[in-house]
Amino acid sequence: MPTRIPVIIDCDTGVDDAMALICGLATDRLDIRAITVVAGNQTLDKTSVNTLNLVDFLGYKVKVSKGADKPLNRELITAEHVHGRSGMGGVKLPESSLRFYEKNAVETIAEEALAAEGQLEIIAVGPLTNIALAILAHPFLKKSIKRITLMGGSIDGGNHTPAAEFNVYVDPEAAQVVMNSGIPIVMVGLEVTEKAYLTKEEIQSLSLWHASDETSKTIKALLENMLEICTMFGYQGAVMHDPLALCYVLDESLIKTKAMAIQVETQGEITRGKTVADRYLVTDRKPNVQVGLEIDRLRFVELIKELLNKYIK
Ligand code: RIB
Ligand code: CA
C-alpha cells in the first residue's frame, strides 16, 4: 500500500466542506493529522461545531482545532445565503460531546509540520486566514510545509463578486501571504471546480441513495441540498468545489495545471480578492502557483462514488 499522505484539512464547514471531509475521512490514502477550522461560510462558532459534529457522527477520532474567527484585517462576511443559518444547509447532526483540540489552528499547524518532518501537506478549502497566520507566526513553515492544495481563486471571473471567488474575497490579504510564501501551491479554482459537478442522475445512481443507515441518509441530504442550491444558481449539478481540491491530492491526474504568476488584489474596491494571473508574461514575476485549468470530470465522479460508497452499511 502506498504511504499515507500526512495532511491537515483547513475548512469553513459549510456543505461542500462537509462533503470534502466525508471523502477525506473515507480514504486510507490520507493520514489526517488534524482538521483546523476557520470562519467563512458561517461564523467560527458554527463552522467549528459543524466540523466536530460531523467527525464524531462519522465515528472518526481526529483533532479538530479552532482557528480565526475573522479575516486578517477585514470584517467577516459569510455565505449564509448558500450554506444556511447553521452552515450545514438544512442538515442536522447529533451534537458531539467531544472537545476541541487544546491548541488553536496556528499552533496545531506548527506542531504537525514539525512532527511530519517536511512531509505535511495542507488541503485548504476555506478563507486562508489560519494558514497565513501560521506562516506569519512561524516562518519555519515556509520550508516545512510540503504543499498547499487550496480551493480558491479564479483567473477569469468570480462567484462572490464579478472579480473574486468567495474564499479569496473573504480574506484577500491572507491569500496574498499564502500565494507569496514560497510554499508549493496548487490553486483549485473556479475554472475547474465549476466543472466538478455531480448531475442529479449521477447522485441518484449512488449505491448509498437507497441505503437506510443514518450516515448514508445524511450524505444524501447534503447532496440534495447542494443540488438544490447549485441548480438554483444555474449549475448543471451539485458543484463539489472543496471535494475536488481534496481529490486532487488523491489523484493528481484529475486536473491539468499550469504554473502561473498569481497575485491577489487587496487594494481594489471592485476587484478586491481577484487572483490576478500573469497569463501573457507581461511582468518579470516568476510563476508561484500551479493553477488548475482542466478537469477529467467523469474520473472525478467515479472517485467520489468510490469514496462515498465506503459509507454504505
Ligand atoms: O467559492 C467556493 C468556496 O467558498 C468553497 O470553499 C465553499 O465552501 C465556500 O467556502
Ligand atoms: Ca469551503
JSON list of C-alpha atoms and ligand atoms in Angstrom, two decimals, residues 12 16-17 41 83 125 151 159 165-167 190 241-242, ligand 1:
[
{"chain": "A", "resi": 12, "resn": "ASP", "atom": "CA", "xyz": [-15.06, 26.55, 6.96]},
{"chain": "A", "resi": 16, "resn": "ASP", "atom": "CA", "xyz": [-19.23, 21.28, 0.40]},
{"chain": "A", "resi": 17, "resn": "ASP", "atom": "CA", "xyz": [-16.53, 21.35, 3.09]},
{"chain": "A", "resi": 41, "resn": "ASN", "atom": "CA", "xyz": [-19.22, 30.13, 5.12]},
{"chain": "A", "resi": 83, "resn": "HIS", "atom": "CA", "xyz": [-24.93, 27.35, 3.33]},
{"chain": "A", "resi": 125, "resn": "VAL", "atom": "CA", "xyz": [-10.91, 24.75, 1.48]},
{"chain": "A", "resi": 151, "resn": "MET", "atom": "CA", "xyz": [-9.81, 25.55, -3.19]},
{"chain": "A", "resi": 159, "resn": "ASN", "atom": "CA", "xyz": [-18.60, 33.70, -7.79]},
{"chain": "A", "resi": 165, "resn": "GLU", "atom": "CA", "xyz": [-14.07, 33.76, -5.69]},
{"chain": "A", "resi": 166, "resn": "PHE", "atom": "CA", "xyz": [-15.56, 33.63, -2.16]},
{"chain": "A", "resi": 167, "resn": "ASN", "atom": "CA", "xyz": [-12.65, 32.17, -0.14]},
{"chain": "A", "resi": 190, "resn": "LEU", "atom": "CA", "xyz": [-13.40, 28.06, -10.21]},
{"chain": "A", "resi": 241, "resn": "HIS", "atom": "CA", "xyz": [-15.73, 22.83, -5.01]},
{"chain": "A", "resi": 242, "resn": "ASP", "atom": "CA", "xyz": [-14.00, 21.57, -1.86]},
{"chain": "B", "resi": 1, "resn": "RIB", "atom": "O1", "xyz": [-16.18, 29.53, -3.74]},
{"chain": "B", "resi": 1, "resn": "RIB", "atom": "C1", "xyz": [-16.41, 28.26, -3.18]},
{"chain": "B", "resi": 1, "resn": "RIB", "atom": "C2", "xyz": [-15.81, 28.17, -1.82]},
{"chain": "B", "resi": 1, "resn": "RIB", "atom": "O2", "xyz": [-16.47, 29.08, -0.96]},
{"chain": "B", "resi": 1, "resn": "RIB", "atom": "C3", "xyz": [-16.00, 26.79, -1.17]},
{"chain": "B", "resi": 1, "resn": "RIB", "atom": "O3", "xyz": [-14.90, 26.53, -0.33]},
{"chain": "B", "resi": 1, "resn": "RIB", "atom": "C4", "xyz": [-17.24, 26.94, -0.36]},
{"chain": "B", "resi": 1, "resn": "RIB", "atom": "O4", "xyz": [-17.25, 26.09, 0.80]},
{"chain": "B", "resi": 1, "resn": "RIB", "atom": "C5", "xyz": [-17.12, 28.37, 0.08]},
{"chain": "B", "resi": 1, "resn": "RIB", "atom": "O5", "xyz": [-16.30, 28.38, 1.23]}
]
